[in-house]
PDB file of C-alpha atoms in Angstrom:
ATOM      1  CA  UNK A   1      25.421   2.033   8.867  1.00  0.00           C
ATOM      2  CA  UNK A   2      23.659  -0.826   7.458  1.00  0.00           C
ATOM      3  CA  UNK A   3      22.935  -3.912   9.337  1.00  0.00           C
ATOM      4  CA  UNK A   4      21.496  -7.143   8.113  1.00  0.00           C
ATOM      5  CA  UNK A   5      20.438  -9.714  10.995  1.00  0.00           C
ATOM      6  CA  UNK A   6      19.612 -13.088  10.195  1.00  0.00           C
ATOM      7  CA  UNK A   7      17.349 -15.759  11.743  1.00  0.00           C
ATOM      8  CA  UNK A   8      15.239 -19.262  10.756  1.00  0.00           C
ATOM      9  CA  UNK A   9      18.525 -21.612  10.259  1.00  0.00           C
ATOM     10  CA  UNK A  10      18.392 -25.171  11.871  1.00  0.00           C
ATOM     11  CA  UNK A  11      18.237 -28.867  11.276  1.00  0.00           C
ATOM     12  CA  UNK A  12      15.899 -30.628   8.975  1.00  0.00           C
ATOM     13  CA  UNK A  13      15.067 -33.343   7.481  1.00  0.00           C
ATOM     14  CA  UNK A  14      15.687 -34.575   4.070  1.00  0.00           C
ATOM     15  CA  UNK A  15      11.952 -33.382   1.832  1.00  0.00           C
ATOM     16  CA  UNK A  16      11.521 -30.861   4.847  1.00  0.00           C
ATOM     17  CA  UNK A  17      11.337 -26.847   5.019  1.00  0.00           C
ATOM     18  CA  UNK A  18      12.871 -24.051   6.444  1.00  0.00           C
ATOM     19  CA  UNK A  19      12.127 -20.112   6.600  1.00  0.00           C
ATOM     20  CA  UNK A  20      14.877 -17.906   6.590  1.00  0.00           C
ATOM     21  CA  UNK A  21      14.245 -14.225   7.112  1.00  0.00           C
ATOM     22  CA  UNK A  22      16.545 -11.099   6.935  1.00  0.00           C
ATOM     23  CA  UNK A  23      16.071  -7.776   8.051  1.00  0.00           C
ATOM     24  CA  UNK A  24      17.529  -4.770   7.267  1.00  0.00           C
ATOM     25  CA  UNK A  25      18.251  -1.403   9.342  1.00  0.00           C
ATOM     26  CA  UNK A  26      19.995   1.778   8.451  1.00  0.00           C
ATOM     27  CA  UNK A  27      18.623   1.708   4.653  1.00  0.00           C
ATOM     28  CA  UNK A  28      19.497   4.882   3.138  1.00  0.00           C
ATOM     29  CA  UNK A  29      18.606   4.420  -0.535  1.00  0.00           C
ATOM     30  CA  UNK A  30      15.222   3.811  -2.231  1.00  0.00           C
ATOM     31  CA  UNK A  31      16.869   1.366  -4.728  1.00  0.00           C
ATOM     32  CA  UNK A  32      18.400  -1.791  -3.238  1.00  0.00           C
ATOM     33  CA  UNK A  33      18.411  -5.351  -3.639  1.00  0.00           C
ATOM     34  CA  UNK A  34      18.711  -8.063  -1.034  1.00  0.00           C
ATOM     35  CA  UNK A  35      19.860 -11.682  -1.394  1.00  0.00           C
ATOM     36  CA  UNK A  36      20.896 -14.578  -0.106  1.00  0.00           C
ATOM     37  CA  UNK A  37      23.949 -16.718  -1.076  1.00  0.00           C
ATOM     38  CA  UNK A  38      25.376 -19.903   0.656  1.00  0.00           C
ATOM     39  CA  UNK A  39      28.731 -21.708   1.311  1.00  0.00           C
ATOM     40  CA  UNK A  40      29.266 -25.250   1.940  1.00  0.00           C
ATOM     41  CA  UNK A  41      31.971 -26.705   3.710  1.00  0.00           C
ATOM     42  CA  UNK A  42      34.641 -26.503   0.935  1.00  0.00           C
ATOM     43  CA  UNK A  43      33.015 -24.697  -1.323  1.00  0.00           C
ATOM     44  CA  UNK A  44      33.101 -21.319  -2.526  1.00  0.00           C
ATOM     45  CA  UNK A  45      30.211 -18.848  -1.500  1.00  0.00           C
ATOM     46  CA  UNK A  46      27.300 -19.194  -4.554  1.00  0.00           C
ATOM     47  CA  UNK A  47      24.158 -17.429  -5.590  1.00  0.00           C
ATOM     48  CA  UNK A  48      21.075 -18.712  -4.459  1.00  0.00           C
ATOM     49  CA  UNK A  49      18.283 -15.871  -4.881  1.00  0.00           C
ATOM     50  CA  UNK A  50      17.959 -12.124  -5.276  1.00  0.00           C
ATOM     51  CA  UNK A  51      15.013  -9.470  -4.661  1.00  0.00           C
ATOM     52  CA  UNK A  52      14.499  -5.941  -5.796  1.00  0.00           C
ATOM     53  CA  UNK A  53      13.699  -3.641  -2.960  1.00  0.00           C
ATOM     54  CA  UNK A  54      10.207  -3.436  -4.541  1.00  0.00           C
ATOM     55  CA  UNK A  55       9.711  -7.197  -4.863  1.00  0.00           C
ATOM     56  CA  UNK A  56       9.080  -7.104  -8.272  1.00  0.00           C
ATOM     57  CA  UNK A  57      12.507  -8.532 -10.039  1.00  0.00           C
ATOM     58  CA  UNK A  58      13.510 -11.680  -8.631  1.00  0.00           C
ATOM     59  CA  UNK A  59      16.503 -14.466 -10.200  1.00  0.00           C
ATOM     60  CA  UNK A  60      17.055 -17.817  -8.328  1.00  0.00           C
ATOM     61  CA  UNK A  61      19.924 -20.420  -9.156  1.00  0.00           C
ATOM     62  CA  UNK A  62      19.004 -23.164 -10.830  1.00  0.00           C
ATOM     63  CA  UNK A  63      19.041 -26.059  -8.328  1.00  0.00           C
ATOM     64  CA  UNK A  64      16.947 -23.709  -6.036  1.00  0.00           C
ATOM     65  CA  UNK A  65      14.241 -22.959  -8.934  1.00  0.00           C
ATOM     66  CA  UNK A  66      10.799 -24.164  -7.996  1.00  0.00           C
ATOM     67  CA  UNK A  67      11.709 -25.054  -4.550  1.00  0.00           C
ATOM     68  CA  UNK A  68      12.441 -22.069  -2.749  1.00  0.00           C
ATOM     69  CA  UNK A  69      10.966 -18.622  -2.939  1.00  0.00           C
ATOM     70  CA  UNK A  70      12.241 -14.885  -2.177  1.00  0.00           C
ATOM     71  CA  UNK A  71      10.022 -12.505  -0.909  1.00  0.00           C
ATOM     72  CA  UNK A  72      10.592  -9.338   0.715  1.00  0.00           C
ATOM     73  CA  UNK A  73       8.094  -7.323   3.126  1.00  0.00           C
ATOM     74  CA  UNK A  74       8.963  -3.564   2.037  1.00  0.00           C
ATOM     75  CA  UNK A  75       7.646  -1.975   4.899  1.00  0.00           C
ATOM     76  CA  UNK A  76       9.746  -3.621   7.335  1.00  0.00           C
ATOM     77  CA  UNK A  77      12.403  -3.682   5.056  1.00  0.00           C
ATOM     78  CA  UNK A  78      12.483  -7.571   5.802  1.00  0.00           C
ATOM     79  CA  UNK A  79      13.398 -10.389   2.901  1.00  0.00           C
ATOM     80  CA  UNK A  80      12.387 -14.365   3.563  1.00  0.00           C
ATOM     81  CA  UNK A  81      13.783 -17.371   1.865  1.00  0.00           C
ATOM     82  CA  UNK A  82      11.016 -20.130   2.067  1.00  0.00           C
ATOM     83  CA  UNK A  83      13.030 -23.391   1.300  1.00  0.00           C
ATOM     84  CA  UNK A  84      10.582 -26.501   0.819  1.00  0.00           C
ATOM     85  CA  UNK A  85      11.532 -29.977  -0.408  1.00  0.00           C
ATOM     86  CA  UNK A  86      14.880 -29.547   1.176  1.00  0.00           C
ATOM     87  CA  UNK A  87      17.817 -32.049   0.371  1.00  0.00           C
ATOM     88  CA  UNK A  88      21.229 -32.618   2.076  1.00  0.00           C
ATOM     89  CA  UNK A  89      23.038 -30.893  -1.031  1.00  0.00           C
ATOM     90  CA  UNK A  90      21.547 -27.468   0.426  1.00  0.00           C
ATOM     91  CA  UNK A  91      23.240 -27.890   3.410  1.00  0.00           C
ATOM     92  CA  UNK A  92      25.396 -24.465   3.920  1.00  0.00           C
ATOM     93  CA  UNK A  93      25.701 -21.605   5.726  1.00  0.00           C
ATOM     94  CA  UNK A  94      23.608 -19.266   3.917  1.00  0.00           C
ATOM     95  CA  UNK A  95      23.871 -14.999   4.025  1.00  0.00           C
ATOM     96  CA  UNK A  96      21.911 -12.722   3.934  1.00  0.00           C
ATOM     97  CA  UNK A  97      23.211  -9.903   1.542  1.00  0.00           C
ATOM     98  CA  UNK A  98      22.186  -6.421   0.361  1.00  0.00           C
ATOM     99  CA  UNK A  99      23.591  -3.758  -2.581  1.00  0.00           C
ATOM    100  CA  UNK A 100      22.559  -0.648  -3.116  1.00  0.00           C
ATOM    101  CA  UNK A 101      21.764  -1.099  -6.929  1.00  0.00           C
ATOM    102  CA  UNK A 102      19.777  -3.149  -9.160  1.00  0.00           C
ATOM    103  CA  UNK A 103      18.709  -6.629  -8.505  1.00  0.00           C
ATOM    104  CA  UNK A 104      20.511  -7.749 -11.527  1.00  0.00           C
ATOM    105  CA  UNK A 105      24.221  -6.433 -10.453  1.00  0.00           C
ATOM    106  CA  UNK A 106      23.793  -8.200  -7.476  1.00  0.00           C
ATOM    107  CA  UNK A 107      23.053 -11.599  -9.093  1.00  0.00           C
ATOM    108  CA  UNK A 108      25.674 -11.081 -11.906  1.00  0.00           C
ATOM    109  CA  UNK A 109      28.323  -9.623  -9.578  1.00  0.00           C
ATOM    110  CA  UNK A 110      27.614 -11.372  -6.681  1.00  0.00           C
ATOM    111  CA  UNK A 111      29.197  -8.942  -4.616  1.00  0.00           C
ATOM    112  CA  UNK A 112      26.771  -7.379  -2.054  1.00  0.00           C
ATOM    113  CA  UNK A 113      27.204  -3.916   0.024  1.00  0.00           C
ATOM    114  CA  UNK A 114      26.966  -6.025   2.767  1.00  0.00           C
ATOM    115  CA  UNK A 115      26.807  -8.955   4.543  1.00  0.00           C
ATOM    116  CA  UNK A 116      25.066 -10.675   7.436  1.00  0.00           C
ATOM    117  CA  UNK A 117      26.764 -12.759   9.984  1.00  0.00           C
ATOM    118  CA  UNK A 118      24.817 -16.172   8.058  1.00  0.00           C
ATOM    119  CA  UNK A 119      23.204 -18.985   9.490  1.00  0.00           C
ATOM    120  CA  UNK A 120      23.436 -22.369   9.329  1.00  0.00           C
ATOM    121  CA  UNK A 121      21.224 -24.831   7.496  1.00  0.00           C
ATOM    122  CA  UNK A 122      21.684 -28.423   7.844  1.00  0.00           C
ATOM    123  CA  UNK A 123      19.638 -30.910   5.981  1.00  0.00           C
ATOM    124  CA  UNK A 124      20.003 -34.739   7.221  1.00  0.00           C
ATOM    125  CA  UNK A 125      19.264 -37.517   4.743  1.00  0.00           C
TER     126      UNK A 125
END
């Protein structure tokens, strides 16, 4: 069974950064793509940025582009979210989220394998 476990959330200030990091256990397939997508209080759950599983093929949403970056450490089977120049709009709760499948399906589709449990982000102005 697969099992994504999430960690980095907090409180920040408005122009600050965060780190959020998701790793992965139980992988059983070579191809995979992990994620992250976030839901603010009365919104619905949105795409923020995808990896391959070889951290080649990457898509971000467009109010993310150019501020925050997806990487993913293969060998621990371990994807990060580095979000700089932070604003209260990205406040959320934000999930870490993996499909067995391209990197593409799971940014079109936007609906994972699984899920982690999320953590919160909290940006004050």
């Amino acid at each position: 069974q697969v099992q994504l476990v999430e960690s980095g959330g907090g409180l920040v200030q408005s122009g600050g950064s965060l780190r959020l990091s998701c790793a992965a256990s139980g992988l059983t397939s070579d191809t995979y793509a992990m994620g992250w997508f976030r839901q603010a209080p009365g919104k619905r759950r949105e795409f923020v940025a995808v990896i391959s599983g070889s951290g080649i093929v990457r898509y971000y949403e467009d109010t993310v582009r150019g501020r925050f970056t997806i990487t993913i450490d293969i060998a621990k089977n371990t994807v990060y979210l580095q979000m700089d120049d932070l604003n209260p709009e990205d406040t959320a709760i934000y999930y870490c989220a993996l499909l067995a499948g391209a990197a593409q399906r799971l940014r079109t589709t936007q609906k994972p394998d699984y899920w982690g449990q999320g953590t919160q982000v909290t940006v004050s102005s």
